[in-house]
Amino acid sequence: MLQKGLIFMKRRWTPEEAWQWWDAHPWMMGLNYVPSCTPGLSIWQEDTREEALKIVLPQLDLIEKLGFNSVRMWVPFEIWCHDRDKLLDRLDAFLDLLDERGIGMMPVIGNDCVRYGRPDDIRIEKPVGVQPFDWGHHGGHIDNPFIGDKERRGWIYWDEEIYRADCEDFLHALFARFSQDKRIHMWDMWNEPGNSNRYGMSIPYIMRAFEIARSYDPIQPLTACVWRYPKNYGVDMAVQISEIERLAIDLSDIISFHQYSSFDEVKATIAMLEREKRPMANTEWLHRIYGNFVQDNLPYYFEKKIASYHWGLVAGNSQHYLPWDDIKGNPALDYTRWQHDIIRQDGVTPYDPAEIKLFCEYGSRKSEAGGKEVRP
């Protein structure tokens, strides 16, 4: 029986404890990994997993060959609701596959970067078979979080009182089994808090998620990212982020952020976040259309000892190489460039050989770097 009700909240790591953990690990050069086969769920579904692994295993070999030592991946609540222990077994087995190649995982649990509007049918259906996708859209769906809707709000299962206990049980199940597991590098507790016009809606859910996670006293750091920056953030020190992103920082052991903008904006963001005096991880970057390039970012993250997780590996059905729908048609942008991903659809050919050379170079130097650049 899973633990219920109010939990004594164990404390956030001190900066000194966070740096001690950071210094004990090599620099994390990771990536956001989405298998190039059907979007998202294929390796987690019981009925599609074996077929998906035929595509995934060579990609894991490629991740190892290029020198990456960590992957950031979503763990699907909707499958756990039906398969529970079986889903945890699949995650355990996948962690073994990664560990055999010297790769750890940053699981992502909560998420505010979601589709807009409350569905008419909110039942949690068990995904069965190859999931459908649409061609021509970043993420593989015509209805996606990147359409720029300014009116509707994103919807998540936490919003429904009938599912809130399940959402909490999902966290209990994950941390009961994996909170002491060294194959987990960090826990990304909530992706892009406040996105999809949700603003502060998820504040109580995020607080509850951290509360439950801390109750298991995990050996891994917890984090939730900063991702949206007002004009002059990092230039004018009076400019502040939203309330929910400030909360994410204040709850996090390791400061994580997303930054897809120009290199000057990357540096300004880092300068601002360095004031927290904690280790940092950029858990989403690489947006060539915006001028966010491997050649600028990767050496800088190595120099600063900031963990690096760019978006994507092999271009596939999720089509993350395409631009977000809401930026299409801007004459100032160069759409001949891929947005994300670093390997072409054949699974072998680099999008840009110079990028691959850099990844291999810095991947071979991971053990040189620790969390020793910026200290409290």
PDB file of N, CA, C and O in Angstrom, residues 105-141:
ATOM      1  N   MET A 105      20.440   8.326 -16.555  1.00  0.00           N
ATOM      2  CA  MET A 105      19.201   8.967 -17.008  1.00  0.00           C
ATOM      3  C   MET A 105      18.784  10.093 -16.080  1.00  0.00           C
ATOM      4  O   MET A 105      18.966  10.011 -14.864  1.00  0.00           O
ATOM      5  N   MET A 106      18.212  11.134 -16.670  1.00  0.00           N
ATOM      6  CA  MET A 106      17.450  12.146 -15.950  1.00  0.00           C
ATOM      7  C   MET A 106      15.991  11.951 -16.322  1.00  0.00           C
ATOM      8  O   MET A 106      15.549  12.392 -17.387  1.00  0.00           O
ATOM      9  N   PRO A 107      15.196  11.263 -15.497  1.00  0.00           N
ATOM     10  CA  PRO A 107      13.769  11.116 -15.813  1.00  0.00           C
ATOM     11  C   PRO A 107      13.029  12.445 -15.622  1.00  0.00           C
ATOM     12  O   PRO A 107      13.321  13.204 -14.694  1.00  0.00           O
ATOM     13  N   VAL A 108      12.075  12.706 -16.506  1.00  0.00           N
ATOM     14  CA  VAL A 108      11.185  13.862 -16.386  1.00  0.00           C
ATOM     15  C   VAL A 108       9.827  13.341 -15.929  1.00  0.00           C
ATOM     16  O   VAL A 108       9.293  12.386 -16.499  1.00  0.00           O
ATOM     17  N   ILE A 109       9.258  13.983 -14.915  1.00  0.00           N
ATOM     18  CA  ILE A 109       8.019  13.480 -14.330  1.00  0.00           C
ATOM     19  C   ILE A 109       6.844  14.391 -14.666  1.00  0.00           C
ATOM     20  O   ILE A 109       5.968  14.056 -15.444  1.00  0.00           O
ATOM     21  N   GLY A 110       6.779  15.580 -14.071  1.00  0.00           N
ATOM     22  CA  GLY A 110       5.701  16.519 -14.360  1.00  0.00           C
ATOM     23  C   GLY A 110       6.011  17.368 -15.577  1.00  0.00           C
ATOM     24  O   GLY A 110       7.152  17.478 -16.009  1.00  0.00           O
ATOM     25  N   ASN A 111       4.972  18.020 -16.125  1.00  0.00           N
ATOM     26  CA  ASN A 111       5.172  18.757 -17.370  1.00  0.00           C
ATOM     27  C   ASN A 111       4.061  19.779 -17.581  1.00  0.00           C
ATOM     28  O   ASN A 111       2.876  19.443 -17.487  1.00  0.00           O
ATOM     29  N   ASP A 112       4.452  21.025 -17.859  1.00  0.00           N
ATOM     30  CA  ASP A 112       3.472  22.056 -18.226  1.00  0.00           C
ATOM     31  C   ASP A 112       3.531  22.409 -19.707  1.00  0.00           C
ATOM     32  O   ASP A 112       2.715  23.210 -20.168  1.00  0.00           O
ATOM     33  N   CYS A 113       4.476  21.847 -20.448  1.00  0.00           N
ATOM     34  CA  CYS A 113       4.529  22.081 -21.904  1.00  0.00           C
ATOM     35  C   CYS A 113       3.645  21.019 -22.559  1.00  0.00           C
ATOM     36  O   CYS A 113       4.110  19.953 -22.960  1.00  0.00           O
ATOM     37  N   VAL A 114       2.347  21.320 -22.632  1.00  0.00           N
ATOM     38  CA  VAL A 114       1.345  20.328 -23.026  1.00  0.00           C
ATOM     39  C   VAL A 114       0.380  20.926 -24.040  1.00  0.00           C
ATOM     40  O   VAL A 114       0.378  22.134 -24.293  1.00  0.00           O
ATOM     41  N   ARG A 115      -0.464  20.071 -24.594  1.00  0.00           N
ATOM     42  CA  ARG A 115      -1.467  20.553 -25.544  1.00  0.00           C
ATOM     43  C   ARG A 115      -2.504  21.421 -24.839  1.00  0.00           C
ATOM     44  O   ARG A 115      -2.752  21.283 -23.646  1.00  0.00           O
ATOM     45  N   TYR A 116      -3.122  22.288 -25.608  1.00  0.00           N
ATOM     46  CA  TYR A 116      -4.061  23.259 -25.057  1.00  0.00           C
ATOM     47  C   TYR A 116      -5.470  22.668 -24.948  1.00  0.00           C
ATOM     48  O   TYR A 116      -5.903  21.883 -25.780  1.00  0.00           O
ATOM     49  N   GLY A 117      -6.193  23.102 -23.922  1.00  0.00           N
ATOM     50  CA  GLY A 117      -7.604  22.770 -23.786  1.00  0.00           C
ATOM     51  C   GLY A 117      -7.853  21.462 -23.061  1.00  0.00           C
ATOM     52  O   GLY A 117      -7.111  20.495 -23.220  1.00  0.00           O
ATOM     53  N   ARG A 118      -8.909  21.441 -22.264  1.00  0.00           N
ATOM     54  CA  ARG A 118      -9.301  20.224 -21.555  1.00  0.00           C
ATOM     55  C   ARG A 118     -10.033  19.302 -22.527  1.00  0.00           C
ATOM     56  O   ARG A 118     -10.989  19.704 -23.181  1.00  0.00           O
ATOM     57  N   PRO A 119      -9.581  18.047 -22.663  1.00  0.00           N
ATOM     58  CA  PRO A 119     -10.254  17.125 -23.581  1.00  0.00           C
ATOM     59  C   PRO A 119     -11.703  16.859 -23.164  1.00  0.00           C
ATOM     60  O   PRO A 119     -12.042  16.927 -21.982  1.00  0.00           O
ATOM     61  N   ASP A 120     -12.532  16.547 -24.138  1.00  0.00           N
ATOM     62  CA  ASP A 120     -13.914  16.155 -23.830  1.00  0.00           C
ATOM     63  C   ASP A 120     -13.945  14.855 -23.033  1.00  0.00           C
ATOM     64  O   ASP A 120     -14.779  14.673 -22.146  1.00  0.00           O
ATOM     65  N   ASP A 121     -13.036  13.956 -23.360  1.00  0.00           N
ATOM     66  CA  ASP A 121     -12.943  12.668 -22.678  1.00  0.00           C
ATOM     67  C   ASP A 121     -11.621  12.637 -21.913  1.00  0.00           C
ATOM     68  O   ASP A 121     -10.553  12.619 -22.516  1.00  0.00           O
ATOM     69  N   ILE A 122     -11.688  12.642 -20.590  1.00  0.00           N
ATOM     70  CA  ILE A 122     -10.457  12.690 -19.792  1.00  0.00           C
ATOM     71  C   ILE A 122     -10.074  11.315 -19.238  1.00  0.00           C
ATOM     72  O   ILE A 122      -9.181  11.208 -18.402  1.00  0.00           O
ATOM     73  N   ARG A 123     -10.732  10.281 -19.716  1.00  0.00           N
ATOM     74  CA  ARG A 123     -10.343   8.943 -19.276  1.00  0.00           C
ATOM     75  C   ARG A 123      -8.915   8.642 -19.702  1.00  0.00           C
ATOM     76  O   ARG A 123      -8.471   9.058 -20.779  1.00  0.00           O
ATOM     77  N   ILE A 124      -8.194   7.920 -18.854  1.00  0.00           N
ATOM     78  CA  ILE A 124      -6.811   7.545 -19.160  1.00  0.00           C
ATOM     79  C   ILE A 124      -6.841   6.217 -19.897  1.00  0.00           C
ATOM     80  O   ILE A 124      -6.919   5.142 -19.287  1.00  0.00           O
ATOM     81  N   GLU A 125      -6.847   6.281 -21.208  1.00  0.00           N
ATOM     82  CA  GLU A 125      -6.881   5.068 -22.020  1.00  0.00           C
ATOM     83  C   GLU A 125      -5.489   4.438 -22.093  1.00  0.00           C
ATOM     84  O   GLU A 125      -4.480   5.145 -22.179  1.00  0.00           O
ATOM     85  N   LYS A 126      -5.433   3.138 -22.074  1.00  0.00           N
ATOM     86  CA  LYS A 126      -4.146   2.453 -22.212  1.00  0.00           C
ATOM     87  C   LYS A 126      -3.686   2.537 -23.656  1.00  0.00           C
ATOM     88  O   LYS A 126      -4.410   2.112 -24.570  1.00  0.00           O
ATOM     89  N   PRO A 127      -2.491   3.090 -23.910  1.00  0.00           N
ATOM     90  CA  PRO A 127      -1.988   3.135 -25.284  1.00  0.00           C
ATOM     91  C   PRO A 127      -1.756   1.723 -25.818  1.00  0.00           C
ATOM     92  O   PRO A 127      -1.134   0.890 -25.161  1.00  0.00           O
ATOM     93  N   VAL A 128      -2.270   1.474 -26.993  1.00  0.00           N
ATOM     94  CA  VAL A 128      -2.152   0.153 -27.614  1.00  0.00           C
ATOM     95  C   VAL A 128      -1.710   0.337 -29.052  1.00  0.00           C
ATOM     96  O   VAL A 128      -2.233   1.195 -29.778  1.00  0.00           O
ATOM     97  N   GLY A 129      -0.738  -0.466 -29.475  1.00  0.00           N
ATOM     98  CA  GLY A 129      -0.294  -0.421 -30.858  1.00  0.00           C
ATOM     99  C   GLY A 129       0.567   0.789 -31.163  1.00  0.00           C
ATOM    100  O   GLY A 129       0.886   1.599 -30.292  1.00  0.00           O
ATOM    101  N   VAL A 130       0.953   0.896 -32.421  1.00  0.00           N
ATOM    102  CA  VAL A 130       1.775   2.014 -32.871  1.00  0.00           C
ATOM    103  C   VAL A 130       0.939   3.292 -32.806  1.00  0.00           C
ATOM    104  O   VAL A 130      -0.136   3.373 -33.409  1.00  0.00           O
ATOM    105  N   GLN A 131       1.426   4.274 -32.068  1.00  0.00           N
ATOM    106  CA  GLN A 131       0.672   5.505 -31.878  1.00  0.00           C
ATOM    107  C   GLN A 131       0.708   6.361 -33.147  1.00  0.00           C
ATOM    108  O   GLN A 131       1.745   6.466 -33.807  1.00  0.00           O
ATOM    109  N   PRO A 132      -0.398   6.983 -33.505  1.00  0.00           N
ATOM    110  CA  PRO A 132      -0.442   7.791 -34.726  1.00  0.00           C
ATOM    111  C   PRO A 132       0.376   9.071 -34.593  1.00  0.00           C
ATOM    112  O   PRO A 132       0.615   9.557 -33.482  1.00  0.00           O
ATOM    113  N   PHE A 133       0.795   9.591 -35.718  1.00  0.00           N
ATOM    114  CA  PHE A 133       1.497  10.868 -35.738  1.00  0.00           C
ATOM    115  C   PHE A 133       1.183  11.563 -37.050  1.00  0.00           C
ATOM    116  O   PHE A 133       0.697  10.952 -38.001  1.00  0.00           O
ATOM    117  N   ASP A 134       1.431  12.871 -37.081  1.00  0.00           N
ATOM    118  CA  ASP A 134       1.163  13.695 -38.261  1.00  0.00           C
ATOM    119  C   ASP A 134       2.473  14.189 -38.843  1.00  0.00           C
ATOM    120  O   ASP A 134       3.376  14.617 -38.110  1.00  0.00           O
ATOM    121  N   TRP A 135       2.578  14.175 -40.151  1.00  0.00           N
ATOM    122  CA  TRP A 135       3.768  14.699 -40.813  1.00  0.00           C
ATOM    123  C   TRP A 135       3.693  16.219 -40.919  1.00  0.00           C
ATOM    124  O   TRP A 135       2.626  16.798 -41.092  1.00  0.00           O
ATOM    125  N   GLY A 136       4.850  16.838 -40.788  1.00  0.00           N
ATOM    126  CA  GLY A 136       4.951  18.273 -41.015  1.00  0.00           C
ATOM    127  C   GLY A 136       4.861  19.125 -39.776  1.00  0.00           C
ATOM    128  O   GLY A 136       4.760  20.353 -39.878  1.00  0.00           O
ATOM    129  N   HIS A 137       4.932  18.488 -38.607  1.00  0.00           N
ATOM    130  CA  HIS A 137       4.775  19.254 -37.371  1.00  0.00           C
ATOM    131  C   HIS A 137       5.835  18.834 -36.351  1.00  0.00           C
ATOM    132  O   HIS A 137       6.032  17.646 -36.101  1.00  0.00           O
ATOM    133  N   HIS A 138       6.478  19.814 -35.739  1.00  0.00           N
ATOM    134  CA  HIS A 138       7.426  19.562 -34.664  1.00  0.00           C
ATOM    135  C   HIS A 138       6.716  18.820 -33.533  1.00  0.00           C
ATOM    136  O   HIS A 138       5.676  19.254 -33.045  1.00  0.00           O
ATOM    137  N   GLY A 139       7.259  17.685 -33.152  1.00  0.00           N
ATOM    138  CA  GLY A 139       6.634  16.848 -32.144  1.00  0.00           C
ATOM    139  C   GLY A 139       5.753  15.757 -32.710  1.00  0.00           C
ATOM    140  O   GLY A 139       5.353  14.851 -31.991  1.00  0.00           O
ATOM    141  N   GLY A 140       5.409  15.858 -33.997  1.00  0.00           N
ATOM    142  CA  GLY A 140       4.678  14.781 -34.648  1.00  0.00           C
ATOM    143  C   GLY A 140       3.175  14.848 -34.537  1.00  0.00           C
ATOM    144  O   GLY A 140       2.489  13.880 -34.891  1.00  0.00           O
ATOM    145  N   HIS A 141       2.628  15.982 -34.067  1.00  0.00           N
ATOM    146  CA  HIS A 141       1.171  16.108 -33.955  1.00  0.00           C
ATOM    147  C   HIS A 141       0.742  17.497 -34.404  1.00  0.00           C
ATOM    148  O   HIS A 141       1.355  18.499 -34.026  1.00  0.00           O
TER     149      HIS A 141
END
